[in-house]
CSV table of C-alpha atoms in Angstrom, one decimal:
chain,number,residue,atom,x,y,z
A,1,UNK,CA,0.0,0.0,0.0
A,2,UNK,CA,1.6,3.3,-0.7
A,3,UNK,CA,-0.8,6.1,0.1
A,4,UNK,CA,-2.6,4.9,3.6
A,5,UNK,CA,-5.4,6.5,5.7
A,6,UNK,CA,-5.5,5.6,9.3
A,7,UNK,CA,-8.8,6.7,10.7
A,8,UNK,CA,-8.4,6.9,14.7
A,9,UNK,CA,-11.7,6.5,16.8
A,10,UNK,CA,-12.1,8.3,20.0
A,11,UNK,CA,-11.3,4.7,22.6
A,12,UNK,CA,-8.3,5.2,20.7
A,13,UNK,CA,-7.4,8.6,21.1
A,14,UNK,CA,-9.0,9.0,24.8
A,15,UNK,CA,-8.8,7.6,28.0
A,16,UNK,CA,-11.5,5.0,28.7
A,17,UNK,CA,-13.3,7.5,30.9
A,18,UNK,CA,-13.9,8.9,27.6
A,19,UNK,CA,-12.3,12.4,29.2
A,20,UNK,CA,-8.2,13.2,28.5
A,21,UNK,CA,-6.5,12.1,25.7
A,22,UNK,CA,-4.1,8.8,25.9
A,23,UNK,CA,-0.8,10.1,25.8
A,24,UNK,CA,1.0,6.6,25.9
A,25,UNK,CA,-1.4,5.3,23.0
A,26,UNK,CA,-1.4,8.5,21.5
A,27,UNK,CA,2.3,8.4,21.3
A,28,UNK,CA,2.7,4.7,20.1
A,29,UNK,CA,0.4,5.2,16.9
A,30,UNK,CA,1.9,8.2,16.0
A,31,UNK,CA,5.3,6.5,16.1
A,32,UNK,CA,3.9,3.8,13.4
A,33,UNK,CA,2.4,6.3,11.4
A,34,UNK,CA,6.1,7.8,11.2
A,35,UNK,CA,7.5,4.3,10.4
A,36,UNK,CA,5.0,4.3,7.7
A,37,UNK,CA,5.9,7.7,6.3
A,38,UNK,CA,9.9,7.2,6.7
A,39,UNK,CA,9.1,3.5,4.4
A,40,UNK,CA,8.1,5.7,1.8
A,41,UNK,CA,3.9,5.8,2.3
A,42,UNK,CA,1.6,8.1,1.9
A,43,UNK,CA,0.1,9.2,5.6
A,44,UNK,CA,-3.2,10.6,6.1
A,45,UNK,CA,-4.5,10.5,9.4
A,46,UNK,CA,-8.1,11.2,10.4
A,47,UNK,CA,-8.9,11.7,14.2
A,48,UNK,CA,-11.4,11.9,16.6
A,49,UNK,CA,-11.1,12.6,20.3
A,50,UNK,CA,-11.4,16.4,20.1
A,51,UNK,CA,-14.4,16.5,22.4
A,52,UNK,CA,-13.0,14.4,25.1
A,53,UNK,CA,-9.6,16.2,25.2
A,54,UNK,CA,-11.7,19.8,25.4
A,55,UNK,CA,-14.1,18.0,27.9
A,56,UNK,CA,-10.7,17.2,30.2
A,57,UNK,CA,-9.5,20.7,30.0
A,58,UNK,CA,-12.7,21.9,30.9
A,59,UNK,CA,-13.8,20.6,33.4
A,60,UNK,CA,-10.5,20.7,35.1
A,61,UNK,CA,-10.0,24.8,35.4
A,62,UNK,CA,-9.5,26.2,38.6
A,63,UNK,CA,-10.9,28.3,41.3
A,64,UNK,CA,-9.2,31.7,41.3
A,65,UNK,CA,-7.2,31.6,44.4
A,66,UNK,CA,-5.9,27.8,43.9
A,67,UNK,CA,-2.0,27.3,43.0
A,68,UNK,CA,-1.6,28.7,40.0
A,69,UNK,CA,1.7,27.9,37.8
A,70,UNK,CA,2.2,31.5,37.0
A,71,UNK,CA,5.6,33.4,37.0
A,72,UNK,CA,7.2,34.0,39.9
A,73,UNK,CA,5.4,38.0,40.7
A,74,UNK,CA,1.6,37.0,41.0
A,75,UNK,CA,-0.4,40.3,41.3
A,76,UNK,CA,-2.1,40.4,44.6
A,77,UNK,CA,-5.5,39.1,45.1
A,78,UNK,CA,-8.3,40.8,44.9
A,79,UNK,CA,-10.5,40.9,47.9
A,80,UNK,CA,-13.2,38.3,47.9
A,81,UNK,CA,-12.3,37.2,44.3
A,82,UNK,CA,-14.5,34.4,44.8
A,83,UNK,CA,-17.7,36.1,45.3
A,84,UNK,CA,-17.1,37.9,41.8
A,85,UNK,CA,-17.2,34.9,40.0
A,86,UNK,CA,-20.2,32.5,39.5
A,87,UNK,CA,-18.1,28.8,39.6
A,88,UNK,CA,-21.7,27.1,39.2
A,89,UNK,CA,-21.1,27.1,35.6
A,90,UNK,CA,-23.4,24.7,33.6
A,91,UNK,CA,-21.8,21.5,32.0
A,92,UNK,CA,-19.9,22.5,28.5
A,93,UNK,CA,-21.7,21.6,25.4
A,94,UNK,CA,-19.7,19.2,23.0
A,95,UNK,CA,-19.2,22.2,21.0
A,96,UNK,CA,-17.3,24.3,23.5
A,97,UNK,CA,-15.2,20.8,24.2
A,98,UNK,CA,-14.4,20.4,20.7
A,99,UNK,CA,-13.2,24.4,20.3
A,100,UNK,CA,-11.0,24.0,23.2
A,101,UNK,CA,-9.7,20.0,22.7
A,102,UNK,CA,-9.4,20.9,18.9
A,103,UNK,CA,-6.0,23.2,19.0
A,104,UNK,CA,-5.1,20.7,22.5
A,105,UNK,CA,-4.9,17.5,20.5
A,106,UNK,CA,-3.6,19.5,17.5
A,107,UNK,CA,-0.6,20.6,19.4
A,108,UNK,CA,0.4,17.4,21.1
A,109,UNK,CA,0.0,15.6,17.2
A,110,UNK,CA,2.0,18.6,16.0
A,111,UNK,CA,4.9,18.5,19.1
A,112,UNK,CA,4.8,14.4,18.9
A,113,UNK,CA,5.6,14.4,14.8
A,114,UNK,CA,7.9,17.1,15.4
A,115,UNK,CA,9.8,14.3,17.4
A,116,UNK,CA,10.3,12.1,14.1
A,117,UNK,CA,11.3,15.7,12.1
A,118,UNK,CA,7.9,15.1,10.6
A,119,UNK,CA,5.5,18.2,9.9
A,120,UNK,CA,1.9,18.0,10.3
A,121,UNK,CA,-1.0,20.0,9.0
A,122,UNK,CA,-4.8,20.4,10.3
A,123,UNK,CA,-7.7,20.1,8.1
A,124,UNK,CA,-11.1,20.4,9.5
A,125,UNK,CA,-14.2,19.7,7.3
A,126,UNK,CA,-17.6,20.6,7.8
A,127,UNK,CA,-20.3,17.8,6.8
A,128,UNK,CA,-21.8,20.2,3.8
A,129,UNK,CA,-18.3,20.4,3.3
A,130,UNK,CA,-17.9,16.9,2.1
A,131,UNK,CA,-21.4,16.1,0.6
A,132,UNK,CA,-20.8,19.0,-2.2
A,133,UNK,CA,-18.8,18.1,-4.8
A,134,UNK,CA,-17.2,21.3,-5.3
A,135,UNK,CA,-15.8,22.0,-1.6
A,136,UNK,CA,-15.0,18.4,-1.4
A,137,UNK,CA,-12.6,18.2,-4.6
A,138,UNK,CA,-11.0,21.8,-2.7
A,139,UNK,CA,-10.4,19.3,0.1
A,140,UNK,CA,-9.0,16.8,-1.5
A,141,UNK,CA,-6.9,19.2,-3.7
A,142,UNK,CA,-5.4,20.9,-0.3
A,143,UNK,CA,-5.0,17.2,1.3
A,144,UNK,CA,-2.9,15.8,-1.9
A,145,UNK,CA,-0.6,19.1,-1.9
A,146,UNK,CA,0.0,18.8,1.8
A,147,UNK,CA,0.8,14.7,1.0
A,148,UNK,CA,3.3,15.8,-1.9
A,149,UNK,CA,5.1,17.7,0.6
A,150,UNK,CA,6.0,15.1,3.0
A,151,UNK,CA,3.5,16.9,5.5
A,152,UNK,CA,0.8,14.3,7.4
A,153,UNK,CA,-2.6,15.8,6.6
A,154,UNK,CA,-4.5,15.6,10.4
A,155,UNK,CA,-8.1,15.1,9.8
A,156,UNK,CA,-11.1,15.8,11.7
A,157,UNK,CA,-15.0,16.8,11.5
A,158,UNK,CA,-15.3,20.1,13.0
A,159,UNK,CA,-17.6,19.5,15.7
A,160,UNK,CA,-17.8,23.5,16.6
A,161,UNK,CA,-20.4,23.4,14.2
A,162,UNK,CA,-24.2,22.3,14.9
A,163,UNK,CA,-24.9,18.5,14.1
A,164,UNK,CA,-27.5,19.5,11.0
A,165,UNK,CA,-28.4,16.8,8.6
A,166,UNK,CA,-27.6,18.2,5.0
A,167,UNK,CA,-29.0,16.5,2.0
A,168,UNK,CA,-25.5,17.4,-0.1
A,169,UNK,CA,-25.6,17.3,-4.1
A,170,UNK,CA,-26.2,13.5,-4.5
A,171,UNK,CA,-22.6,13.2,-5.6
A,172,UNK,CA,-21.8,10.6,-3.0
A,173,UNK,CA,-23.4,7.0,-1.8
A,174,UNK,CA,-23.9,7.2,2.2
A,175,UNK,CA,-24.9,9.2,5.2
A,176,UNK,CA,-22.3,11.1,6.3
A,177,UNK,CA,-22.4,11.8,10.4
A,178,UNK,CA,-19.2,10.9,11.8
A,179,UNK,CA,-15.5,10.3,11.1
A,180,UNK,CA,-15.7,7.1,10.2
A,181,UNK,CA,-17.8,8.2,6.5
A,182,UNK,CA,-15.6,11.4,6.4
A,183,UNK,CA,-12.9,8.8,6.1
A,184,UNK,CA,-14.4,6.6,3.8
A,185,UNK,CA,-15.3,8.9,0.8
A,186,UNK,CA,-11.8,11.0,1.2
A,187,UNK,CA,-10.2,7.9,0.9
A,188,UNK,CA,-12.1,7.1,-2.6
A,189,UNK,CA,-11.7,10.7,-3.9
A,190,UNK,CA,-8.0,10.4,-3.2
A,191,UNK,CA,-7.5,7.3,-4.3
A,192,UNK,CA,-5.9,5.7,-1.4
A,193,UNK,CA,-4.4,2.2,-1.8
A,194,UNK,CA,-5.6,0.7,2.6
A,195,UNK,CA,-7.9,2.6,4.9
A,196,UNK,CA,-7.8,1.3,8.8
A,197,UNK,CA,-10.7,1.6,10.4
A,198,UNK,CA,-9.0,1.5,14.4
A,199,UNK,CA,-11.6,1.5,17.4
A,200,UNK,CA,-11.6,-0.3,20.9
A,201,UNK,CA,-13.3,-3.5,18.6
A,202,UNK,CA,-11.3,-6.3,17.5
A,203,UNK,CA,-13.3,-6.0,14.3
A,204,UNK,CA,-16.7,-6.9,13.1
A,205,UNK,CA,-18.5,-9.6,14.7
A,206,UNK,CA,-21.5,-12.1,13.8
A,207,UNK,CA,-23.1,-10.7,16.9
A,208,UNK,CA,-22.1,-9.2,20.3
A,209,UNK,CA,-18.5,-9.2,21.1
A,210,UNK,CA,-18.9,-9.8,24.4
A,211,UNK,CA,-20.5,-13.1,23.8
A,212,UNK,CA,-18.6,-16.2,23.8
A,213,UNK,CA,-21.1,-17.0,20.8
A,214,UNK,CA,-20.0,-14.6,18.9
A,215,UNK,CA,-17.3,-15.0,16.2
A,216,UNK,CA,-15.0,-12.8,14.6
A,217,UNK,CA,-15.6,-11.7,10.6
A,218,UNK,CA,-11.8,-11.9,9.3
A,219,UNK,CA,-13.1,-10.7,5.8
A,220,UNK,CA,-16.3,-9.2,4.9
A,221,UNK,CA,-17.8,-9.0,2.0
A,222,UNK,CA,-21.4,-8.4,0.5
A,223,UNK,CA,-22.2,-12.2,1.0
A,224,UNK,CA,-21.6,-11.8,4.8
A,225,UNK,CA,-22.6,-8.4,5.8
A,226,UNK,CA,-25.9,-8.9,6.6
A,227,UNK,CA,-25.2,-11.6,9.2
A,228,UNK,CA,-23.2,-8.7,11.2
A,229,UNK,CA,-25.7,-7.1,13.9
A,230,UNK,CA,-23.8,-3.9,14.9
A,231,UNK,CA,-23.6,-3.1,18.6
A,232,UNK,CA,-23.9,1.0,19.6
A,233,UNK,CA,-21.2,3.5,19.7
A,234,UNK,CA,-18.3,3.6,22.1
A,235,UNK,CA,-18.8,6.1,25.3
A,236,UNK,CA,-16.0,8.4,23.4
A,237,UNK,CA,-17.4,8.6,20.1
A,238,UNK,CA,-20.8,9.7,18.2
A,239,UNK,CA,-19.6,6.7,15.4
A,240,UNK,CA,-20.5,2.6,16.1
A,241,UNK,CA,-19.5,-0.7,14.2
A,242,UNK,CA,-22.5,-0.3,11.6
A,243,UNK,CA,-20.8,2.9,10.7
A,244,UNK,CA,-18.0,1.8,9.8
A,245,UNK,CA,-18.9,-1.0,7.8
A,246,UNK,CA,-21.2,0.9,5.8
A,247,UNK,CA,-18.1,3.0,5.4
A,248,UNK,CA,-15.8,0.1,4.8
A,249,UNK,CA,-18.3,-1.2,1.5
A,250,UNK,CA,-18.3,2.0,0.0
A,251,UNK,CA,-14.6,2.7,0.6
A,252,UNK,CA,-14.0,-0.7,-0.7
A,253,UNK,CA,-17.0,-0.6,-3.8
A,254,UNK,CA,-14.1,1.9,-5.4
A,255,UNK,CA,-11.1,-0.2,-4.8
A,256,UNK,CA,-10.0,0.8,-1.0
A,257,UNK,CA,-8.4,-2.2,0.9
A,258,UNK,CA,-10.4,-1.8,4.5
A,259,UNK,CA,-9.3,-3.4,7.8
A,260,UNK,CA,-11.8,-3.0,10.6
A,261,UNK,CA,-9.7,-3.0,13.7
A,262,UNK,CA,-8.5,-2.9,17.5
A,263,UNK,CA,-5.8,0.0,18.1
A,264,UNK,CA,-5.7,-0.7,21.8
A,265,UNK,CA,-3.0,-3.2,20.4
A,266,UNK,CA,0.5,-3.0,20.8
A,267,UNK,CA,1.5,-2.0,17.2
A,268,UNK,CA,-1.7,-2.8,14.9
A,269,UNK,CA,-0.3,-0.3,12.2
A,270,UNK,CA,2.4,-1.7,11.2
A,271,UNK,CA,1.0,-5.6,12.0
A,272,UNK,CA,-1.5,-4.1,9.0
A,273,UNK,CA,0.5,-3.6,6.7
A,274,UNK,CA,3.0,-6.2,6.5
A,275,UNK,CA,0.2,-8.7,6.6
A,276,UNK,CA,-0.2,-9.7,9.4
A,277,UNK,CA,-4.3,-11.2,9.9
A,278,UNK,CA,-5.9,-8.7,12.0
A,279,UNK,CA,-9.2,-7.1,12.3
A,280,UNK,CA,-11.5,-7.5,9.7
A,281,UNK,CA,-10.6,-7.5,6.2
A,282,UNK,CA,-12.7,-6.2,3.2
A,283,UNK,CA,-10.9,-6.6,-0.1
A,284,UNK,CA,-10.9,-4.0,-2.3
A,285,UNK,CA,-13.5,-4.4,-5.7
């Protein structure tokens, strides 16, 4: 595979609280991804977690009046600070998580390539964005320049926006709501070679994981699918397993090699792409 897309889903990204972003994880797939780049790939990341990283930061601020790591000459207190401020703020909406955890994970991604003396650049899409044909072939165009570069092209849905269902110009096949069918149709229009689907999910199952009846799909195809029953989403994430299937097939229908997979796992990137059986496999048509 020379051009690959790794699509990351929040259990991936975040803690399994679903609030903070997994730096040791984090740091391990961004490591593979620079394995893959320094090999002479393609790299094109897609990533959730914005709105658990935002949530974290959020909802840790302090009081006014806690320790503070501020230079060395604080400016006095005011007087009663603490009756000038209302602390009984409601919850933040997944909006204001995802402004605030959007440049938070952007930086770590940024400061973590940096590490490997590998640039990375942020592309957030809008769902009309990507349903149009016209704003989606700009997004593409920016994505393969930044590619041509050497530069990893970070993608994400920009969740600052309100969740409104868009009808689009008919120019593409499937819903698009989540990450997982943002990944899918870039990875057609740009004509990537693999797409890896990676959640907290082994891969696709003939019925609940969590049952000991149920058996792992290690290649799916159109014979098979409807045998799958899809479970909800994760606790981090808006996207579920029927997602990304229905994102798999289409990514597949124009010639995308799809693996449906776990990237809790110690490398599953590179495992992927040397061959190694893992996930669940949908060949390319």
């Amino acid at each position: 595979a020379k051009r690959v897309m790794v699509k990351l889903g929040s259990a991936v990204v975040t803690r399994s609280s679903g609030s903070g972003i997994a730096l040791g994880r984090t740091a391990n797939v961004i490591e593979q991804l620079c394995h893959l780049q320094a090999s002479g790939r393609e790299v094109i990341l897609v990533s959730s977690g914005a709105v658990a990283a935002g949530r974290q930061l959020l909802h840790s601020r302090r009081k006014m009046g806690d320790d503070l790591p501020i230079p060395s000459r604080p400016l006095p207190p005011i007087k009663n600070a603490s009756d000038l401020i209302d602390y009984s703020l409601p919850t933040p909406t997944s909006r204001e998580c995802a402004s605030v955890g959007q440049s938070a994970l952007m930086s770590l991604y940024d400061a973590m390539f940096r590490l490997y003396g590998i640039q990375c650049g942020q592309v957030l899409i809008s769902i009309s964005g990507i349903l149009n044909r016209s704003p989606r072939e700009d997004i593409c165009s920016t994505i393969s320049s930044l590619v041509e570069k050497g530069i990893v092209p970070v993608i994400n849905e920009n969740d600052t926006l309100s969740q409104v269902l868009h009808d689009g110009d008919g120019s593409i096949g499937i819903p698009v709501k989540d990450n997982d069918a943002i990944a899918s149709v870039l990875a057609r229009d740009l004509e990537c070679d693999a797409l890896l689907l990676l959640s907290n999910v082994d891969g696709v199952f003939t019925g609940d994981p969590k049952s000991a009846e149920s058996q792992l799909i290690s290649h799916l195809h159109k014979g098979n699918f409807e045998s799958c029953i899809f479970e909800g989403s994760s606790n981090a994430g808006r996207g579920g397993m029927g997602s990304k299937v229905r994102s798999a097939m289409y990514a597949a229908e124009a010639g995308v090699s799809v693996v449906i997979g776990n990237g809790l796992l110690h490398r599953p990137i590179l495992d992927i792409i040397e061959g190694k059986e893992i996930g669940t496999f949908v060949e390319a048509r």
